[in-house]
Short mmCIF file of C-alpha atoms in Angstrom, two decimals:
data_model
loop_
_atom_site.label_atom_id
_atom_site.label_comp_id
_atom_site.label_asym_id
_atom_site.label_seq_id
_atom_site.Cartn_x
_atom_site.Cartn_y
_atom_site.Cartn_z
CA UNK A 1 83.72 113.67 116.55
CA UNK A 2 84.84 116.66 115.19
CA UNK A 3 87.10 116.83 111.68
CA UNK A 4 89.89 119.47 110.95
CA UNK A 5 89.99 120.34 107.30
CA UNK A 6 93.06 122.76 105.81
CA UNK A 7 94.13 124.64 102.86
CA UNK A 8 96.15 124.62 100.90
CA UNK A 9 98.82 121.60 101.83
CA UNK A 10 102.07 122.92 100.40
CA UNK A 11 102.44 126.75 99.70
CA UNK A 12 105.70 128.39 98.52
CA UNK A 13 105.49 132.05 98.85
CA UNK A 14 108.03 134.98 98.31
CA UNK A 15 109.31 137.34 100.94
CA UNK A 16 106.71 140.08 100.85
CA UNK A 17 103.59 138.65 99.32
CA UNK A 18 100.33 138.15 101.15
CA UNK A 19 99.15 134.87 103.28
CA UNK A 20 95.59 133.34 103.53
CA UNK A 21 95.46 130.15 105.21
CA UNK A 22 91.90 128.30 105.62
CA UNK A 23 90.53 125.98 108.47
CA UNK A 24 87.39 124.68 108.71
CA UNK A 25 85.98 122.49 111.63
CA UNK A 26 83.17 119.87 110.61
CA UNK A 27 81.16 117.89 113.46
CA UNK A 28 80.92 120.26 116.59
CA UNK A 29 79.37 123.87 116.80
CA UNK A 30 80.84 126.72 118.61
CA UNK A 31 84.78 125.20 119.16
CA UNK A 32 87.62 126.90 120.74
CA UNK A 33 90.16 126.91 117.27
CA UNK A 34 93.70 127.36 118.03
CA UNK A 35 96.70 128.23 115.34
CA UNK A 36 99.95 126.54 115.85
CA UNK A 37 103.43 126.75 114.14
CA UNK A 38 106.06 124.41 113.82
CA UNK A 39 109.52 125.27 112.52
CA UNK A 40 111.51 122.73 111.54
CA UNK A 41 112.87 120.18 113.95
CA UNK A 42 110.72 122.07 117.31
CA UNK A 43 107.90 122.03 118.81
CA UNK A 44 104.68 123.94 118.58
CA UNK A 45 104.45 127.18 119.28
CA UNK A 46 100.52 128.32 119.73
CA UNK A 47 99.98 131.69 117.68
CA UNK A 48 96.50 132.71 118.02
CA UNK A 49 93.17 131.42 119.95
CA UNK A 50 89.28 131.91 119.19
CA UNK A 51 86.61 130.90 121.33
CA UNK A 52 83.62 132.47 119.33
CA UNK A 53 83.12 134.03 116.11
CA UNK A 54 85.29 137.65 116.13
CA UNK A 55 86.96 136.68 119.14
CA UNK A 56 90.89 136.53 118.46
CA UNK A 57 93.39 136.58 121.08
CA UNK A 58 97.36 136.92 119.78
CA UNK A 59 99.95 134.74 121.88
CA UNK A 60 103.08 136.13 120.35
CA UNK A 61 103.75 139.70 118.21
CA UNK A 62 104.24 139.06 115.27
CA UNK A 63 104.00 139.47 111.26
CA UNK A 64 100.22 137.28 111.22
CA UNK A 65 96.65 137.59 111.87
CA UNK A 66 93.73 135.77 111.97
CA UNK A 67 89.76 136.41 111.82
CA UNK A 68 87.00 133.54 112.50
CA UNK A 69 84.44 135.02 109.96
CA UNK A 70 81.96 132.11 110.92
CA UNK A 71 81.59 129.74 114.04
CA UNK A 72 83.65 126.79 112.05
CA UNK A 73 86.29 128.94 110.15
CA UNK A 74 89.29 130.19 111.23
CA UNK A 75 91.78 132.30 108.85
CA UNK A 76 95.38 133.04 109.31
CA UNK A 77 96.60 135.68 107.12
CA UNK A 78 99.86 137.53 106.54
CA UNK A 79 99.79 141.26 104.34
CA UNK A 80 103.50 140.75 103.69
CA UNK A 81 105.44 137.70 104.27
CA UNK A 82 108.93 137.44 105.53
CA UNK A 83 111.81 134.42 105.45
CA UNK A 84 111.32 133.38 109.28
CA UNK A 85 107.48 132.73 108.40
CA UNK A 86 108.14 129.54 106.91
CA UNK A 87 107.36 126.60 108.58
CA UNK A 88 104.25 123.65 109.48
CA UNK A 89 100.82 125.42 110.26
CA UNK A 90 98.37 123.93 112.14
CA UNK A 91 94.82 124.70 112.91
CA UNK A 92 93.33 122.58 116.02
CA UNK A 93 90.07 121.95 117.31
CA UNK A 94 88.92 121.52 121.06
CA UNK A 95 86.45 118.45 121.46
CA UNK A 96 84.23 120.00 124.59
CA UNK A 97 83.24 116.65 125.31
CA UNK A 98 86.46 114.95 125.92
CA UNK A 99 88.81 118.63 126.12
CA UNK A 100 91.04 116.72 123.71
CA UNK A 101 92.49 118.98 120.68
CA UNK A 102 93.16 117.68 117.44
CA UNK A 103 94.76 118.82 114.55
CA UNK A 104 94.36 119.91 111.14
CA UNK A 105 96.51 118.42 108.59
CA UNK A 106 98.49 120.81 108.15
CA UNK A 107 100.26 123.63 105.78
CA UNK A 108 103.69 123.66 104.92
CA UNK A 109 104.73 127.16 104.05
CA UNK A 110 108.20 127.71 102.41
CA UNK A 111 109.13 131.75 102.24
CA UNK A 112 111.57 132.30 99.69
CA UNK B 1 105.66 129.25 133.88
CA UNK B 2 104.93 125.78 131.59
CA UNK B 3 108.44 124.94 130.66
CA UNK B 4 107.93 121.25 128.97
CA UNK B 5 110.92 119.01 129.10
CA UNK B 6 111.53 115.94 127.16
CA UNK B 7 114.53 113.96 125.64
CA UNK B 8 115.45 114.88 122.08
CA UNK B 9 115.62 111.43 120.92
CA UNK B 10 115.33 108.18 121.42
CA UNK B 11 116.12 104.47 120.25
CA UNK B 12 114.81 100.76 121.11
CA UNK B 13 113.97 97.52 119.54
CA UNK B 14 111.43 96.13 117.60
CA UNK B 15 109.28 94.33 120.03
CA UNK B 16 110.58 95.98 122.89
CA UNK B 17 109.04 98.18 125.68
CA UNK B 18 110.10 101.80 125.44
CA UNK B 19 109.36 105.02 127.90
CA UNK B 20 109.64 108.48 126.97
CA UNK B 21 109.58 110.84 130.01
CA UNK B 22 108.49 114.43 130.56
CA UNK B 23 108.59 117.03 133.36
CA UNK B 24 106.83 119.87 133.12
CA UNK B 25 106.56 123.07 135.79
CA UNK B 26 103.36 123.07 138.40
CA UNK B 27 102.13 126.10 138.05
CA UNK B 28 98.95 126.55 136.59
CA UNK B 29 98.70 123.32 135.30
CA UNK B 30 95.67 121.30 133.99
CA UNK B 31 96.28 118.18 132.45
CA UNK B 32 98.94 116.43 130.31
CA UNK B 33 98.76 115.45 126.76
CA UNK B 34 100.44 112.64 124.59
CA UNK B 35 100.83 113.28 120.59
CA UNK B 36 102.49 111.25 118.40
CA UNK B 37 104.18 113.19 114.52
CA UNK B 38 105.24 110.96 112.08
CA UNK B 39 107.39 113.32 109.98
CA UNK B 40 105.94 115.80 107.89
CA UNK B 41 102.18 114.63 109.27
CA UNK B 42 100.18 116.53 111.55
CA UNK B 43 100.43 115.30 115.34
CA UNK B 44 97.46 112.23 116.34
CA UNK B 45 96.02 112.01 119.64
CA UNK B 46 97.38 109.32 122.08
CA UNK B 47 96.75 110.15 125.47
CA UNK B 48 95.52 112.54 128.05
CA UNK B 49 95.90 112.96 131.81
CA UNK B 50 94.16 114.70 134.25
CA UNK B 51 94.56 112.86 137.80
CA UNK B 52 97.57 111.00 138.95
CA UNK B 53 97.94 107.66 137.59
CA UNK B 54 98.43 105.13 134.56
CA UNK B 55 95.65 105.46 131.44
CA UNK B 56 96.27 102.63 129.54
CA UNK B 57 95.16 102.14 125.68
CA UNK B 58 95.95 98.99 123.82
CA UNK B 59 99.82 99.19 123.59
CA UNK B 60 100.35 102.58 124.76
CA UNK B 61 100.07 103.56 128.20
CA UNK B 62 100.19 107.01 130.15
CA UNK B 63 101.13 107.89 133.72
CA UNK B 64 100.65 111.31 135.69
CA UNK B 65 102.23 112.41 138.59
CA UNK B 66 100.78 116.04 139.58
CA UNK B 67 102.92 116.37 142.44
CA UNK B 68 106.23 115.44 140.83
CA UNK B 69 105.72 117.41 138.17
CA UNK B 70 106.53 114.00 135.61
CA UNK B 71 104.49 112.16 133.09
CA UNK B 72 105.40 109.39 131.11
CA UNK B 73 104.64 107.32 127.56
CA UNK B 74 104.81 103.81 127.58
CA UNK B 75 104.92 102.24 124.70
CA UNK B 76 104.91 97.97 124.33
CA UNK B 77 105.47 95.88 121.74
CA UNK B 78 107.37 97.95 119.37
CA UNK B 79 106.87 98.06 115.61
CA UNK B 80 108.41 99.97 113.12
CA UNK B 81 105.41 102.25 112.41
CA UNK B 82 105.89 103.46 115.89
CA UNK B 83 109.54 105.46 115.00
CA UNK B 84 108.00 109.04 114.94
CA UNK B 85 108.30 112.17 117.40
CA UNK B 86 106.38 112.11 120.37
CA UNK B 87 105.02 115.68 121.87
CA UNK B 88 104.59 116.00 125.78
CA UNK B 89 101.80 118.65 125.75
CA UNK B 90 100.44 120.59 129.03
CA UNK B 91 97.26 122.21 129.45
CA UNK B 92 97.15 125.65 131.19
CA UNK B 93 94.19 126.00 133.48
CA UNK B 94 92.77 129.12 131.90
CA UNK B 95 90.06 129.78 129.26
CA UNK B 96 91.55 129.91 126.39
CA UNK B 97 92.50 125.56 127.00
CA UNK B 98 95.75 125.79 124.68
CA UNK B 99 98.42 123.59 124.92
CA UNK B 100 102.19 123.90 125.83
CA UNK B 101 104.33 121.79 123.88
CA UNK B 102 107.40 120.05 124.33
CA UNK B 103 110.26 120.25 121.69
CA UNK B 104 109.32 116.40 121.02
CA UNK B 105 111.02 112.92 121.57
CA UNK B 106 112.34 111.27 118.41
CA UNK B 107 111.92 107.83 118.79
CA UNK B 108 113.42 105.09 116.42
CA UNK B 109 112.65 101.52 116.70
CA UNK B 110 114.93 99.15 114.78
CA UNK B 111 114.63 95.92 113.68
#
């Protein structure tokens, strides 16, 4: 089974500095990797989507991006940070073999 | 569209049985996901329905209803460790696989 590893697990940022967030998949080759956000107290909202390495599709405009360098790594990244970026990032993996996703510990980003 | 709806919050017994429901919109749908988020943790994999019908795992159980547009959590036997937020997720039937979630049910078991 496949394991979801993030970095870092607590960032606090100010308004207009840069973002690199880091997940890494361990256990499966070649997995669809998803970004999700959570603001406090709702749900997830998906941000971006990779099935293959370069391959990025954006769900929402926004202020982020995100690269997949190499088949298990998957970046989110941010030139200049603003207040409503804050909030619980999470990087998922899709198990092919059961289509189940699962989740990445997490980052909780504070923008002040 | 995917609209996923799901009561805010929730409260029950220890020891009890509890049920958290979810409707979701047809269109374009592909199965139906249970997570459970203790707070400030990353959301766990309970559950996951493709064809109509109950999936049942130790104390929790799942039930789909494609038609009806409904799904359900069932969760026996209450214990405190199960008071967390728990995410109705749909899966749209395209290739990208992501998942639509639900704002969440709160649920908190007391003694």
């Amino acid at each position: 089974s496949q394991t979801i590893h993030q970095w870092p697990a607590t960032l606090v940022q100010p308004v207009g500095s840069p973002l690199s967030l880091e997940c890494t998949v361990e256990g499966t080759s070649n997995p669809n990797l998803y970004w999700y956000r959570q603001a406090a107290g709702r749900g997830l909202q998906l941000l971006f989507y990779s099935v293959g390495i370069g391959q990025i599709s954006s769900e929402v405009p926004q202020n982020l991006s995100a690269s997949r360098p190499q088949d298990r790594q998957f970046i989110l990244s941010s030139k200049k940070l603003l207040l409503s970026d804050s909030g619980f990032y999470l990087c998922a993996g899709r198990d092919r073999g059961t289509d189940t996703q699962y989740f990445g510990p997490g980052t909780r980003l504070t923008v002040l | 569209g995917q609209n996923i709806d799901q009561p805010t919050e929730m409260t029950a017994t220890e020891g009890a049985i509890v049920q958290i429901n979810c409707t979701y919109q047809t269109s374009g749908f592909n199965g139906l996901f249970w997570y459970q988020q203790h707070a400030g943790e990353a959301p766990t994999f309970l559950s996951y329905n493709v064809l109509d019908g109950l999936e049942e795992k130790g104390r929790f159980s799942s039930f789909l209803s494609r038609s009806k547009g409904y799904s359900y959590l069932l969760l026996k036997e209450l214990q405190m460790k199960d008071s967390a937020s728990y995410l109705c997720a749909g899966r749209l039937d395209t290739g990208r696989r992501a998942l639509t979630f639900g704002s969440g049910t709160r649920l908190q078991v007391q003694p």
